[in-house]
PDB file of C-alpha atoms in Angstrom:
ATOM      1  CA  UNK A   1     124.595 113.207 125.184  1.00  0.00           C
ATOM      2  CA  UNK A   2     123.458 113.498 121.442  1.00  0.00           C
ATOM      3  CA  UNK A   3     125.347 116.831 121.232  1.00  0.00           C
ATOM      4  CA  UNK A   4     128.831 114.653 121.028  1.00  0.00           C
ATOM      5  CA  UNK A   5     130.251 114.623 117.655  1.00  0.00           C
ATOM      6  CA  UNK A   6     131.268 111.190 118.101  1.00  0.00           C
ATOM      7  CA  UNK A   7     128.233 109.801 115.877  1.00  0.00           C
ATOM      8  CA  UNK A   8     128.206 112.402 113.207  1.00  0.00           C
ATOM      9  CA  UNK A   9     130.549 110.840 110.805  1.00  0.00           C
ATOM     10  CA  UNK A  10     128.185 107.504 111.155  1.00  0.00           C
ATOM     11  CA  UNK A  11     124.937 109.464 110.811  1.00  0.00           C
ATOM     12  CA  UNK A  12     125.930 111.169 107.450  1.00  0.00           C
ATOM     13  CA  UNK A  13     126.669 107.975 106.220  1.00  0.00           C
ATOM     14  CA  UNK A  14     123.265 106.657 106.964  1.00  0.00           C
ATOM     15  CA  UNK A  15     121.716 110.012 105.591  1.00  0.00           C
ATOM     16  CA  UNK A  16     123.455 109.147 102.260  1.00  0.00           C
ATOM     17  CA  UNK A  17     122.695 105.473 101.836  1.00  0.00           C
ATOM     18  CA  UNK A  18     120.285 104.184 100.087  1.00  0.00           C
ATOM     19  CA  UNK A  19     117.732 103.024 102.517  1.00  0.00           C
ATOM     20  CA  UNK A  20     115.835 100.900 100.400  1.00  0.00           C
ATOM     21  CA  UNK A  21     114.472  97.901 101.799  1.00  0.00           C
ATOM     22  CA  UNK A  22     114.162  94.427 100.264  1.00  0.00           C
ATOM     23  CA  UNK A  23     112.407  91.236 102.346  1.00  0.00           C
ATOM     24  CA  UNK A  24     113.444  87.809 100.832  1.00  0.00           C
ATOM     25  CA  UNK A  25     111.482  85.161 103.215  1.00  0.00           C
ATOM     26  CA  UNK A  26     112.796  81.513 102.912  1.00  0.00           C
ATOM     27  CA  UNK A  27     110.213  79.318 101.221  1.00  0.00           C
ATOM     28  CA  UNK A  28     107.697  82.109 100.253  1.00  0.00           C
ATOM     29  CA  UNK A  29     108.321  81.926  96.517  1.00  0.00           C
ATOM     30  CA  UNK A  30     105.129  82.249  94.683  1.00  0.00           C
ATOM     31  CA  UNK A  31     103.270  83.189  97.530  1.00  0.00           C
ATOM     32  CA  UNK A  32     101.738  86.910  97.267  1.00  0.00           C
ATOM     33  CA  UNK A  33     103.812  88.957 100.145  1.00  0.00           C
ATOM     34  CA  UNK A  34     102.006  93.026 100.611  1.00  0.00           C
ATOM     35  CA  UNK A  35     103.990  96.023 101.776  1.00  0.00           C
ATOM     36  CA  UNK A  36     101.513  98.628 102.097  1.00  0.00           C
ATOM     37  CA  UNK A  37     101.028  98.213 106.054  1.00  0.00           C
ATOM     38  CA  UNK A  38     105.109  98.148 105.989  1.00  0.00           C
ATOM     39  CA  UNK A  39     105.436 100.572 103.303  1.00  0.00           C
ATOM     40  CA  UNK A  40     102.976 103.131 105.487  1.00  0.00           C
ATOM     41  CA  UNK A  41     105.103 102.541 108.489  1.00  0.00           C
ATOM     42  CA  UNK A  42     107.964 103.703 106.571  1.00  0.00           C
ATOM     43  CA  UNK A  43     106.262 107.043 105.381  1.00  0.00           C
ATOM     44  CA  UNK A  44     109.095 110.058 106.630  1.00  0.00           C
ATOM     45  CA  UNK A  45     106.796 111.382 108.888  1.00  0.00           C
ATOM     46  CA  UNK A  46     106.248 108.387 111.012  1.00  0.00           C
ATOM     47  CA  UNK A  47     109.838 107.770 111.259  1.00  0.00           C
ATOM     48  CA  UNK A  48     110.580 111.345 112.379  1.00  0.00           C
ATOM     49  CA  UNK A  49     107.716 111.152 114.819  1.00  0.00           C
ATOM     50  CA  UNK A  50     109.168 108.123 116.447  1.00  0.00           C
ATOM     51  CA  UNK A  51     112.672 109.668 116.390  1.00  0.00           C
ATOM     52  CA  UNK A  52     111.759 112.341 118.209  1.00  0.00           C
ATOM     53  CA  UNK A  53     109.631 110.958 120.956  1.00  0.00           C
ATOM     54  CA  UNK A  54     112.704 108.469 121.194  1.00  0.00           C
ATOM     55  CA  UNK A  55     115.455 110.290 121.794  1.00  0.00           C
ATOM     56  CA  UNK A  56     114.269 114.055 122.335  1.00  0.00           C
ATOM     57  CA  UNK A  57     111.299 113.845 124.105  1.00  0.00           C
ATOM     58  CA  UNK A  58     109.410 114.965 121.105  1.00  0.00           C
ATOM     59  CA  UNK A  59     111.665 118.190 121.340  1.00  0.00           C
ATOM     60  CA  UNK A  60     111.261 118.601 117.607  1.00  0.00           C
ATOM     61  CA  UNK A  61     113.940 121.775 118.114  1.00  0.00           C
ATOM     62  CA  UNK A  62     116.365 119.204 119.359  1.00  0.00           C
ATOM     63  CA  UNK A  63     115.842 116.685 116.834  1.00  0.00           C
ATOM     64  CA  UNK A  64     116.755 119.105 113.821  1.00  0.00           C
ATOM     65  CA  UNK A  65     119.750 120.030 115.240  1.00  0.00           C
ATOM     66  CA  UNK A  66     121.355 116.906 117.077  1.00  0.00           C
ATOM     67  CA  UNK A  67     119.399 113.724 115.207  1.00  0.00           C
ATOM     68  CA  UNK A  68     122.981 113.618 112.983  1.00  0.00           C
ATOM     69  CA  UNK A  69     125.052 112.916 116.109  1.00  0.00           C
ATOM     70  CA  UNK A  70     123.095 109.349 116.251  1.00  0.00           C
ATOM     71  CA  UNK A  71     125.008 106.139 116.191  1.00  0.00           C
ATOM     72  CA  UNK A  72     124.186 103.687 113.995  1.00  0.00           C
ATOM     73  CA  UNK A  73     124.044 101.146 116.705  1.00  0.00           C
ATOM     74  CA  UNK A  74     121.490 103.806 118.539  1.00  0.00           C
ATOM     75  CA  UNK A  75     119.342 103.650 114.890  1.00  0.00           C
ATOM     76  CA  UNK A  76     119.634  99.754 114.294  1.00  0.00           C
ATOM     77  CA  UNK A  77     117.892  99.162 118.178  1.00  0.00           C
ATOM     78  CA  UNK A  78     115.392 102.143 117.714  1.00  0.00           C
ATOM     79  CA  UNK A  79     114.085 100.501 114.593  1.00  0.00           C
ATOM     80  CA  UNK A  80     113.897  97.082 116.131  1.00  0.00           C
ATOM     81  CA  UNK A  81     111.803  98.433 119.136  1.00  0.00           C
ATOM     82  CA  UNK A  82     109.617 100.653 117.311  1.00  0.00           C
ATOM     83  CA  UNK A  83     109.053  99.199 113.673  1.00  0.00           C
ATOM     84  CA  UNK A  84     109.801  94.810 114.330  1.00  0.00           C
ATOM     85  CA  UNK A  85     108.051  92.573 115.882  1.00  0.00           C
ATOM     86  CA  UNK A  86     109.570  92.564 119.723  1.00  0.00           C
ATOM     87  CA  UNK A  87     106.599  90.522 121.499  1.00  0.00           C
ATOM     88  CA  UNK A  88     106.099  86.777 120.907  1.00  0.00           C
ATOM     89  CA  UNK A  89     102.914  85.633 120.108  1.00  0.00           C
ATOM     90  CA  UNK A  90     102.724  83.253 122.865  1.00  0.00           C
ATOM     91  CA  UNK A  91     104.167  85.884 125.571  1.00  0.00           C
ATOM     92  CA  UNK A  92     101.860  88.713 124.227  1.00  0.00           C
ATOM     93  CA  UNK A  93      99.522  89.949 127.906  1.00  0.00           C
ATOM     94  CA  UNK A  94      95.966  89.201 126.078  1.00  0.00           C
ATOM     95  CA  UNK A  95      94.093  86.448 124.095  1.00  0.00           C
ATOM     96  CA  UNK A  96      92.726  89.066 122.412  1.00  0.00           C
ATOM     97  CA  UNK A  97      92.134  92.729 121.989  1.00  0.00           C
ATOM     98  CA  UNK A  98      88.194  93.837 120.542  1.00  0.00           C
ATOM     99  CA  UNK A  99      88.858  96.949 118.363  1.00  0.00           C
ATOM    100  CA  UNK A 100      86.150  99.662 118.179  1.00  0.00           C
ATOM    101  CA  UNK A 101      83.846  98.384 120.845  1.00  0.00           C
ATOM    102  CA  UNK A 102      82.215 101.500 121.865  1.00  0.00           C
ATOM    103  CA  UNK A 103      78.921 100.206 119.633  1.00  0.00           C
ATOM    104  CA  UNK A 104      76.414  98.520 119.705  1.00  0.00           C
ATOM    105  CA  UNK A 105      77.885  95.681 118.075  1.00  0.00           C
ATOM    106  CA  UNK A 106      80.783  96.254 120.794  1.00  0.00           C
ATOM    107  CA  UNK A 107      77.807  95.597 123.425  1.00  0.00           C
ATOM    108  CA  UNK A 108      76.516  92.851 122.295  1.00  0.00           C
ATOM    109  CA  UNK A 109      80.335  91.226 121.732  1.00  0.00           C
ATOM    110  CA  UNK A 110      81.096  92.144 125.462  1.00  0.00           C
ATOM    111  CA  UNK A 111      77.993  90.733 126.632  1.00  0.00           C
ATOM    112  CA  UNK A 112      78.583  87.461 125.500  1.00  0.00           C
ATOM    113  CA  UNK A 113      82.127  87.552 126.687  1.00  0.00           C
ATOM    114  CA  UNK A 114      80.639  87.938 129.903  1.00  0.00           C
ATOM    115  CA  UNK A 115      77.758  85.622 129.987  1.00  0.00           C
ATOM    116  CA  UNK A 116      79.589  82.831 128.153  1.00  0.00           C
ATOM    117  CA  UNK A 117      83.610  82.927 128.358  1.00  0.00           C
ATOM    118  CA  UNK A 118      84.827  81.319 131.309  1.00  0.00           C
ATOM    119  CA  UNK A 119      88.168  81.807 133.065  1.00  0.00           C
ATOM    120  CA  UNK A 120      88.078  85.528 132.700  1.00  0.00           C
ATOM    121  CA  UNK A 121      91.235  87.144 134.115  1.00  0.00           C
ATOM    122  CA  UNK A 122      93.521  83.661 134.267  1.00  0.00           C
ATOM    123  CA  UNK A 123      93.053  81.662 131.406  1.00  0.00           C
ATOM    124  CA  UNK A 124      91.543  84.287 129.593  1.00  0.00           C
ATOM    125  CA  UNK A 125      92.492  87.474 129.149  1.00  0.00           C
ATOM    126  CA  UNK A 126      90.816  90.508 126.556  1.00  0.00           C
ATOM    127  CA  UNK A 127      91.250  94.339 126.644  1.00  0.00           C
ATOM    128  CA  UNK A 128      89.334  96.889 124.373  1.00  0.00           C
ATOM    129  CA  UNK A 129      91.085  99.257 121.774  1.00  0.00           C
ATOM    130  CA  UNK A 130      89.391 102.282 120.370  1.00  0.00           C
ATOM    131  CA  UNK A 131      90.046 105.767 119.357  1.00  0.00           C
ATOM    132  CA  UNK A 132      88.066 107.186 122.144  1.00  0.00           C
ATOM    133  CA  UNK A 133      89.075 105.525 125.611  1.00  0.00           C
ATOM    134  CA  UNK A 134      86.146 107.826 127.590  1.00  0.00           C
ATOM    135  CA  UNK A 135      83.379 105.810 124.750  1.00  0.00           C
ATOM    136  CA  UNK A 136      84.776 102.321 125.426  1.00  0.00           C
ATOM    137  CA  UNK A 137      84.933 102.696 129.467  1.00  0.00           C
ATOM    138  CA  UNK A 138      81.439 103.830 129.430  1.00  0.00           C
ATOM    139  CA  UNK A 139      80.139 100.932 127.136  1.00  0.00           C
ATOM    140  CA  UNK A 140      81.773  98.727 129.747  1.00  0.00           C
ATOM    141  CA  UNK A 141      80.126 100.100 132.687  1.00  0.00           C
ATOM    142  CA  UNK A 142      76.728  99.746 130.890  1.00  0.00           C
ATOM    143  CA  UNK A 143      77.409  96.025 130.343  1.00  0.00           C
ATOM    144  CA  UNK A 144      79.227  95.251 133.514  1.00  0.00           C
ATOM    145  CA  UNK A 145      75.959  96.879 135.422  1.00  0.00           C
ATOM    146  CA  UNK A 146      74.322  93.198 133.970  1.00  0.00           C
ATOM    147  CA  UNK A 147      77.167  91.474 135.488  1.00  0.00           C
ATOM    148  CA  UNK A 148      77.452  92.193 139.200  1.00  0.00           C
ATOM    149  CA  UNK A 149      79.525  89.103 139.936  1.00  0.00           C
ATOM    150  CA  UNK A 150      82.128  89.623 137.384  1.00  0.00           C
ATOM    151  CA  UNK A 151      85.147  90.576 139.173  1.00  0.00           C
ATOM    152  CA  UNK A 152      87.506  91.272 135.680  1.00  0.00           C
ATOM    153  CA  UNK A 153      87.670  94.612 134.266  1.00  0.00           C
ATOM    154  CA  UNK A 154      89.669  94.780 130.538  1.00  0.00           C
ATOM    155  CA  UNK A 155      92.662  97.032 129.933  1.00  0.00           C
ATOM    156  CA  UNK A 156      90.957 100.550 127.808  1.00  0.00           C
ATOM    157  CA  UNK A 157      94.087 101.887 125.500  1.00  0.00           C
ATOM    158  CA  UNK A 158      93.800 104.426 122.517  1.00  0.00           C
ATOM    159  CA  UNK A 159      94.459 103.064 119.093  1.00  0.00           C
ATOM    160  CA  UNK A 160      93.053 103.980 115.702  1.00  0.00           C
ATOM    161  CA  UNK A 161      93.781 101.787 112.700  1.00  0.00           C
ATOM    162  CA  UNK A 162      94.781 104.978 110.461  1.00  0.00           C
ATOM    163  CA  UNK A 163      97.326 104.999 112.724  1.00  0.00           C
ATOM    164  CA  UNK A 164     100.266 102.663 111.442  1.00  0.00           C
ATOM    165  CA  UNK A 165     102.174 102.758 114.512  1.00  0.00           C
ATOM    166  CA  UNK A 166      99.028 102.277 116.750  1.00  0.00           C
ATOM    167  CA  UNK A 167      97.945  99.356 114.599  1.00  0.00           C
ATOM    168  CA  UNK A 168     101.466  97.640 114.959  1.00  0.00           C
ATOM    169  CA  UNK A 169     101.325  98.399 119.080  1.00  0.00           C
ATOM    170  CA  UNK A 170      97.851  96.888 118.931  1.00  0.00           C
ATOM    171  CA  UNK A 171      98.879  93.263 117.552  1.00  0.00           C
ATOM    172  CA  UNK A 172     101.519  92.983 119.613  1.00  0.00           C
ATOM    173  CA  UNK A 173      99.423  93.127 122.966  1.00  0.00           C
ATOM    174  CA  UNK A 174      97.187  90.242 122.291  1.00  0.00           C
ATOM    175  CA  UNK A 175      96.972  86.805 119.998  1.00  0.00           C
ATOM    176  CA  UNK A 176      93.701  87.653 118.353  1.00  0.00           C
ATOM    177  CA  UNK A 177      92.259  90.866 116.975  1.00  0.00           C
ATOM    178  CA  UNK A 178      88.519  91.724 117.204  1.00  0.00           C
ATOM    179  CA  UNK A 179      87.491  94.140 114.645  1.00  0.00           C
ATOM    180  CA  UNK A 180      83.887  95.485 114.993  1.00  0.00           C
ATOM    181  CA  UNK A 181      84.604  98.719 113.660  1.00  0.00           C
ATOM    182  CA  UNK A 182      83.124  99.247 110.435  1.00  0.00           C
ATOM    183  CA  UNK A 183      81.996 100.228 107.446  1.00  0.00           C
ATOM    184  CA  UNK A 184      85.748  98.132 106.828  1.00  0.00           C
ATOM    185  CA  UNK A 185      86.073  99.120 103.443  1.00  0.00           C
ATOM    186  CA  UNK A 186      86.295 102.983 104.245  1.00  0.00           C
ATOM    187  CA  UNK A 187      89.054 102.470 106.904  1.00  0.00           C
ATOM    188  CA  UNK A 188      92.394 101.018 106.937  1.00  0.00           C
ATOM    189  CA  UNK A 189      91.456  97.360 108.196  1.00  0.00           C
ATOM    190  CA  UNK A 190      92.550  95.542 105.722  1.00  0.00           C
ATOM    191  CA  UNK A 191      95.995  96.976 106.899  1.00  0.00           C
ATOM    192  CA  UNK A 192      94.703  95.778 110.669  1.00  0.00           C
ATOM    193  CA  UNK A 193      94.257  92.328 108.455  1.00  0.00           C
ATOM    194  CA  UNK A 194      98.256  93.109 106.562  1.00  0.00           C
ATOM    195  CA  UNK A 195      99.916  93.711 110.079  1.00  0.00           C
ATOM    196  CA  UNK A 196      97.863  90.579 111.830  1.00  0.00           C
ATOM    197  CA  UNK A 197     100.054  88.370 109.233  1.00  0.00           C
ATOM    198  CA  UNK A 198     103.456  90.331 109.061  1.00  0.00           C
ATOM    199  CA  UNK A 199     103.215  90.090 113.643  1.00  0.00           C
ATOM    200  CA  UNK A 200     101.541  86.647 113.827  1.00  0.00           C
ATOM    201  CA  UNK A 201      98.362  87.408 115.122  1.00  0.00           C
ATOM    202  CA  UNK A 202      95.153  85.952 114.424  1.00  0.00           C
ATOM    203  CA  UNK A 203      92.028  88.724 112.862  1.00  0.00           C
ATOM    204  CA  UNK A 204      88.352  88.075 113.351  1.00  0.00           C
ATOM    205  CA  UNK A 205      85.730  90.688 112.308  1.00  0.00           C
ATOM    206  CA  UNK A 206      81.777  90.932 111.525  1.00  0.00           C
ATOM    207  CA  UNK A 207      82.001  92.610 108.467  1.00  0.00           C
ATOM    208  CA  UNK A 208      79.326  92.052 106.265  1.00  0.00           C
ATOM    209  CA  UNK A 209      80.898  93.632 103.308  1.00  0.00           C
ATOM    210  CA  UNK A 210      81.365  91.701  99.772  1.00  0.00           C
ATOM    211  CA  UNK A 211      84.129  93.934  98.481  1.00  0.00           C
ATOM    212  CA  UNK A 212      86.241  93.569 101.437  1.00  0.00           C
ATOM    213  CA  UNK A 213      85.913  90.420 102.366  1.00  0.00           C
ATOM    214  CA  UNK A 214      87.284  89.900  98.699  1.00  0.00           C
ATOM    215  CA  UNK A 215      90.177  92.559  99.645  1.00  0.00           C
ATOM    216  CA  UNK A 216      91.438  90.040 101.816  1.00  0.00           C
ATOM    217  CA  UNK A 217      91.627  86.830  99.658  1.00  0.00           C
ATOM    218  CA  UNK A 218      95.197  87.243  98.277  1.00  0.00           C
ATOM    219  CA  UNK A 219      96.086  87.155 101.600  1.00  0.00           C
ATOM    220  CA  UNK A 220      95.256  83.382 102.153  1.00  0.00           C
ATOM    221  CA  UNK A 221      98.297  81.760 101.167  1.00  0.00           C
ATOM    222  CA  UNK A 222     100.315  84.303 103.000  1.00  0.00           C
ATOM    223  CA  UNK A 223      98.602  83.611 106.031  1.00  0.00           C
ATOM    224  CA  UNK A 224      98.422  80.137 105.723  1.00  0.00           C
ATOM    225  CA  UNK A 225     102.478  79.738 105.370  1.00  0.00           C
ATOM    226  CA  UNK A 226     102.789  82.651 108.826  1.00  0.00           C
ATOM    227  CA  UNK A 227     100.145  79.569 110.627  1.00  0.00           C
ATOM    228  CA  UNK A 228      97.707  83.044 110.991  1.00  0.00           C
ATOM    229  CA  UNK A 229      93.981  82.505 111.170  1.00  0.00           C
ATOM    230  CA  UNK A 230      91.996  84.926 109.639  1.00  0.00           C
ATOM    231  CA  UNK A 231      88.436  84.588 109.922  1.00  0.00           C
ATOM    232  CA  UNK A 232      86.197  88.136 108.083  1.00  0.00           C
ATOM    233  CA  UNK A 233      82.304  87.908 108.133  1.00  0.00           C
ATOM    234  CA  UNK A 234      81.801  85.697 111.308  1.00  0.00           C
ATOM    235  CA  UNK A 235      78.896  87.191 112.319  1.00  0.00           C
ATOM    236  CA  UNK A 236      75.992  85.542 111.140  1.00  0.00           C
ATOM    237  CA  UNK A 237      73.572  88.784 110.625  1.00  0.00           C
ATOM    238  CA  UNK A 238      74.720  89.042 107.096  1.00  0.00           C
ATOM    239  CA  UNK A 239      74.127  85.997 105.986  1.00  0.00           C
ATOM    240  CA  UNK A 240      70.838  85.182 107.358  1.00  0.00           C
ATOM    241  CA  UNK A 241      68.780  87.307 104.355  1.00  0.00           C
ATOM    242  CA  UNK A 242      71.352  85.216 102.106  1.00  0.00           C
ATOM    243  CA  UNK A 243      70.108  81.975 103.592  1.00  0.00           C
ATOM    244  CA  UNK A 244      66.493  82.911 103.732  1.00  0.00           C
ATOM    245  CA  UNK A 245      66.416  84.071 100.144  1.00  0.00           C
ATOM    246  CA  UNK A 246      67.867  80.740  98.918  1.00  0.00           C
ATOM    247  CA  UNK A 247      65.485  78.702 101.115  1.00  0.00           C
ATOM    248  CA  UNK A 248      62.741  80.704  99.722  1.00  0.00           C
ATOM    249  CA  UNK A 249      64.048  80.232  95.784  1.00  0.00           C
ATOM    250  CA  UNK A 250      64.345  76.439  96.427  1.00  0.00           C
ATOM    251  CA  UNK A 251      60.986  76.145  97.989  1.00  0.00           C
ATOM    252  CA  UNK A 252      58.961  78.119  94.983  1.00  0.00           C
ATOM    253  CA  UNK A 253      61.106  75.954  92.341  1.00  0.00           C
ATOM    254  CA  UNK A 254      59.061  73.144  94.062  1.00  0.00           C
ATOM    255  CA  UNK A 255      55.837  74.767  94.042  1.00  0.00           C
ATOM    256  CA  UNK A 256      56.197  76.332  90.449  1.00  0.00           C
TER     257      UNK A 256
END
């Protein structure tokens, strides 16, 4: 019972620290370390969202008049379970979760996964992410209608990447993110990219966009120390053009 007084001495103590947060990570030095996916899931209104849900069902009445009674012991697990990384990498329930697949670049990801990926449902394992669960199970349908011998069906669960805490939920359920939701530069991906490092999860996209793609340089060395793969503009469809034009320059520069 929150009501007890037992935790209010405790609670105005944390109220009046300074909360300020500094990581020091052993052998990092020199290596270029963002905060902004951290930094956005400490934003005050995230933290009071999670509070509430946690303890007072999202009672937000309750909250504002019994959040002081907390322990400290009841604030130090809270934050562990809803802001750290709790999930392994190698115990995580997917291979990997395809973000914004509702598409058409979504169909044409999930119809190679089913034409070419073998082992589907044992020794590998995908589910689809999305802000709009109804979008994503109908995509499905339309590609598993090609596939009448395909027995596995992915997991469908709601996540948006301007989301902090939905992005942080995300990486933890799989070993690999998928993004094919773009235009990447006008949403928060390259904090999909940030939290993929910070939780040990490999990122793959399709982006064919310059400026982010050059976003996410700085975080190479980072990534490289965490053993994290990340792996932007894998499609090929913007880089065909590239090639053609530079086949096409080299073949007049013999003609001219």
């Amino acid at each position: 019972d929150h009501a007890q007084t037992g935790g209010v001495s405790s609670a105005r103590a944390i109220e009046h620290r300074d909360m300020s947060i500094q990581f020091k990570v052993p052998g990092d030095e020199g290596v270029y370390i963002p905060n902004e996916f951290l930094d956005s899931l400490m934003q005050p209104d995230v933290i009071k969202n999670a509070l509430c849900k946690h303890f007072f069902e999202g009672n937000r009445d309750l909250m504002e008049k019994y959040w002081k009674t907390l322990k400290e012991r009841e604030l130090r697990e809270f934050f562990r379970l809803h802001f750290g990384k709790t999930v392994e990498k190698e115990e995580r329930p997917f291979t990997f979760v395809v973000y914004g697949a509702s598409g058409y670049t979504g169909s044409l990801v999930l119809e190679y996964i089913y034409k070419h990926v073998r082992g589907l449902g044992s020794e590998v394992t995908f589910a689809l992410a999305g802000r709009t669960p109804s979008k994503l199970s109908d995509r499905l349908d339309e590609i598993l209608a090609k596939f009448p011998d395909a027995t596995y069906r992915p997991e469908i669960f709601k996540a948006d990447i301007s989301n902090s805490m939905d992005i942080r939920k995300m990486v933890q359920k799989c070993r690999c993110v998928l993004n094919v939701a773009g235009p990447f530069i006008k949403t928060n991906a390259h904090l999909l990219v940030e939290a993929c490092v910070d939780f040990e999860c490999d990122y793959v996209d399709v982006n064919g966009e310059v400026p982010f793609t050059h976003k996410l340089i700085p975080l190479h060395d980072w990534a490289k120390k965490r053993n994290v793969i990340i792996c932007p503009n894998s499609a090929g469809a913007g880089g065909l053009p590239d090639l053609a034009a530079f086949f096409t320059a080299e073949g007049l520069k013999k003609v001219t």
